[in-house]
CSV table of C-alpha atoms in Angstrom, one decimal:
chain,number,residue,atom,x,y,z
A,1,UNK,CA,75.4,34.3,-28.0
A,2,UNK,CA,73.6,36.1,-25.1
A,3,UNK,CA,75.9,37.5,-22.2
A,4,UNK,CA,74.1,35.0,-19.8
A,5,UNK,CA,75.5,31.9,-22.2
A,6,UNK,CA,78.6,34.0,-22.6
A,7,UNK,CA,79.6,34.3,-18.3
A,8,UNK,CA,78.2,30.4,-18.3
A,9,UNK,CA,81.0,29.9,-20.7
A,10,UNK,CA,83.9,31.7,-19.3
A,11,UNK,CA,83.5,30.0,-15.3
A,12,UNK,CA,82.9,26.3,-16.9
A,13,UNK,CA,86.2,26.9,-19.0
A,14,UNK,CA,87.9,28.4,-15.6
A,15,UNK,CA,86.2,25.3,-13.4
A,16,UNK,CA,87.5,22.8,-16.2
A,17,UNK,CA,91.1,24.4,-15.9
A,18,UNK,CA,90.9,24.0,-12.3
A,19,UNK,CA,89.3,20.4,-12.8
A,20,UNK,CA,92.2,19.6,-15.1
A,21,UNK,CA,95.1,21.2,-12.8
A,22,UNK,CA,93.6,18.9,-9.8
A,23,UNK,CA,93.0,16.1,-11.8
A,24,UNK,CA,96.9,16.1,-13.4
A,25,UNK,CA,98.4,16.4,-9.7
A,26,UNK,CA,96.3,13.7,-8.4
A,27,UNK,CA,97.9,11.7,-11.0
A,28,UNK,CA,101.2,12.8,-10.4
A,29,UNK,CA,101.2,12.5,-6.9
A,30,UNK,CA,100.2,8.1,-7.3
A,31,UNK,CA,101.9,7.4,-10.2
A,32,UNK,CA,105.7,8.0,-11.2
A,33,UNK,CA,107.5,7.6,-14.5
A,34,UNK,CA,108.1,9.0,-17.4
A,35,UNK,CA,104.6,8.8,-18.9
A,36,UNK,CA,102.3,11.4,-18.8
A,37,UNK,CA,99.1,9.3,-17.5
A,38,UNK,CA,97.6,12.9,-15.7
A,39,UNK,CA,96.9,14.2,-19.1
A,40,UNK,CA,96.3,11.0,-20.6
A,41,UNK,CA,93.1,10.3,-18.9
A,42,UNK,CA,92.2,13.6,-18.6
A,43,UNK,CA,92.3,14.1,-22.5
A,44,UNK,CA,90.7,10.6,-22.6
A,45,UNK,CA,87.6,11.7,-20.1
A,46,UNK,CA,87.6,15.1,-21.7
A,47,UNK,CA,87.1,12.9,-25.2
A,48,UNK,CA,84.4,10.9,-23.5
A,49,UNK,CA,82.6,13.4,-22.0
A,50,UNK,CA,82.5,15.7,-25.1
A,51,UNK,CA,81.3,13.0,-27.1
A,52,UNK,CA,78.7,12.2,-24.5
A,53,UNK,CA,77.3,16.1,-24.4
A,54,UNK,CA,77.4,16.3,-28.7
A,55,UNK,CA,75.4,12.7,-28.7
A,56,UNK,CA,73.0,14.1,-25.8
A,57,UNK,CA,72.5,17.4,-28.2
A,58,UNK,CA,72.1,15.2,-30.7
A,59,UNK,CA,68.9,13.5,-28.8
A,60,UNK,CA,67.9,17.0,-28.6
A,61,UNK,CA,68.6,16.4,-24.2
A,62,UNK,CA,70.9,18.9,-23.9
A,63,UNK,CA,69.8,22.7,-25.9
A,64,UNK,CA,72.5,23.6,-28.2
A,65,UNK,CA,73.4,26.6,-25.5
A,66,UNK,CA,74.0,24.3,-23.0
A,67,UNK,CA,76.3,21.9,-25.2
A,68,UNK,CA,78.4,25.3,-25.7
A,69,UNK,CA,78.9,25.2,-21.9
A,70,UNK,CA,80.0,22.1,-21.2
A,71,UNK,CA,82.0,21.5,-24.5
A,72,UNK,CA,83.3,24.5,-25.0
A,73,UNK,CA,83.6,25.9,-22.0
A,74,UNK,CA,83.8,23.3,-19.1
A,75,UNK,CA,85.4,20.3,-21.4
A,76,UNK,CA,87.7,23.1,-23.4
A,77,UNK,CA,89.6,23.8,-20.2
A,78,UNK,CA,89.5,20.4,-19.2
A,79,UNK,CA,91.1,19.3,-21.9
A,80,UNK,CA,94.4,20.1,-23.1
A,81,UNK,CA,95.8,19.1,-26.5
A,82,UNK,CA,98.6,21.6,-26.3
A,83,UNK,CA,100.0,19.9,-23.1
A,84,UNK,CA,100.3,16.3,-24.3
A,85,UNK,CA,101.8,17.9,-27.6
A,86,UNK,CA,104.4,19.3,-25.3
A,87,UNK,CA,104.7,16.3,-23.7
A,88,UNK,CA,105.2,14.5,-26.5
A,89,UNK,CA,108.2,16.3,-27.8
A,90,UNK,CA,110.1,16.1,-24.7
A,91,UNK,CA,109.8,12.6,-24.3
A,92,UNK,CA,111.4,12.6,-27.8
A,93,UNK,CA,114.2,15.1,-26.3
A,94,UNK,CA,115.1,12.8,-23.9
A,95,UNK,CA,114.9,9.8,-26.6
A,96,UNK,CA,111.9,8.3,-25.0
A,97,UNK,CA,110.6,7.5,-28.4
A,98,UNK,CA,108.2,4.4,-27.3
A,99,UNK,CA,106.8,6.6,-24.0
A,100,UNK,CA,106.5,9.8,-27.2
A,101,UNK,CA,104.7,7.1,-29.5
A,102,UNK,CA,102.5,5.8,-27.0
A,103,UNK,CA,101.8,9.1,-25.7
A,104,UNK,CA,100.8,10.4,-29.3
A,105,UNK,CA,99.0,7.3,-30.6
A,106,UNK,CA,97.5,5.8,-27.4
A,107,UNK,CA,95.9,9.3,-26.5
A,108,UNK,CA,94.6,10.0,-30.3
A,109,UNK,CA,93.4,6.0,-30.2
A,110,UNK,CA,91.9,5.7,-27.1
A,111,UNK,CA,90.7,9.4,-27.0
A,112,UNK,CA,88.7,8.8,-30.0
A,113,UNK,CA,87.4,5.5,-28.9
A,114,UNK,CA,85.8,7.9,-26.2
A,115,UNK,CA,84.4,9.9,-27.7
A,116,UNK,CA,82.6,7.3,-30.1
A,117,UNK,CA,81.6,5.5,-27.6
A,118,UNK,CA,80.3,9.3,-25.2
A,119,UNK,CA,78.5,9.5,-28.7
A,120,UNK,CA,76.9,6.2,-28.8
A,121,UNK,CA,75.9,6.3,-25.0
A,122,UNK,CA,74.6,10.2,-25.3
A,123,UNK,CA,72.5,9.4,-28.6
A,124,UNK,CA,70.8,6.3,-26.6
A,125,UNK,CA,69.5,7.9,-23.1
């Protein structure tokens, strides 16, 4: 990896952090309850959007430096598995065990729905 690709890939991770920390309170600040919707559609865009970026590369419309970028980089701190695992176990805590289910299942469902379909769209442009 050249340094060039390497800086690229450190500011789109910090911008998709930053994309993912205004994206969450946007969320939070419309819609109350004990669901976590902020990092629901943000892992489900992040999903979409990945799977978008790997079809493209798989067009050969994105260069495989660029897909690092965006994936990696921008979508990687988009994204944020570790938070909806969180999530997940304290809605079990609290015995929220539809919310945890949904949470767990409708994010791993409709996330890779997605990102199938990202894949399908990005192999057809």
């Amino acid at each position: 990896m050249s340094a060039a690709v390497f800086v690229l890939l450190s500011l789109a991770g910090g911008i998709g952090a930053v994309a993912r920390f205004v994206a969450d309170g946007l969320v939070r600040s419309r819609v109350a309850g004990a669901m976590p919707w902020g990092t629901v559609l943000i892992n489900v865009t992040g999903s979409l959007l990945l799977g978008l970026v790997t079809g493209m590369l798989g067009a050969q419309l994105l260069s495989p430096e660029l897909q690092v970028v965006l994936g990696a980089g921008f979508l990687g701190g988009y994204t944020t598995f570790s938070t909806a695992s969180v999530e997940t176990a304290r809605l079990l805590q609290e015995r929220r065990v539809l919310y945890a289910l949904g949470n767990l299942l409708g994010s791993l469902v409709v996330g890779s729905a997605a990102a199938a379909l990202g894949l399908v769209v990005g192999a057809a442009l």
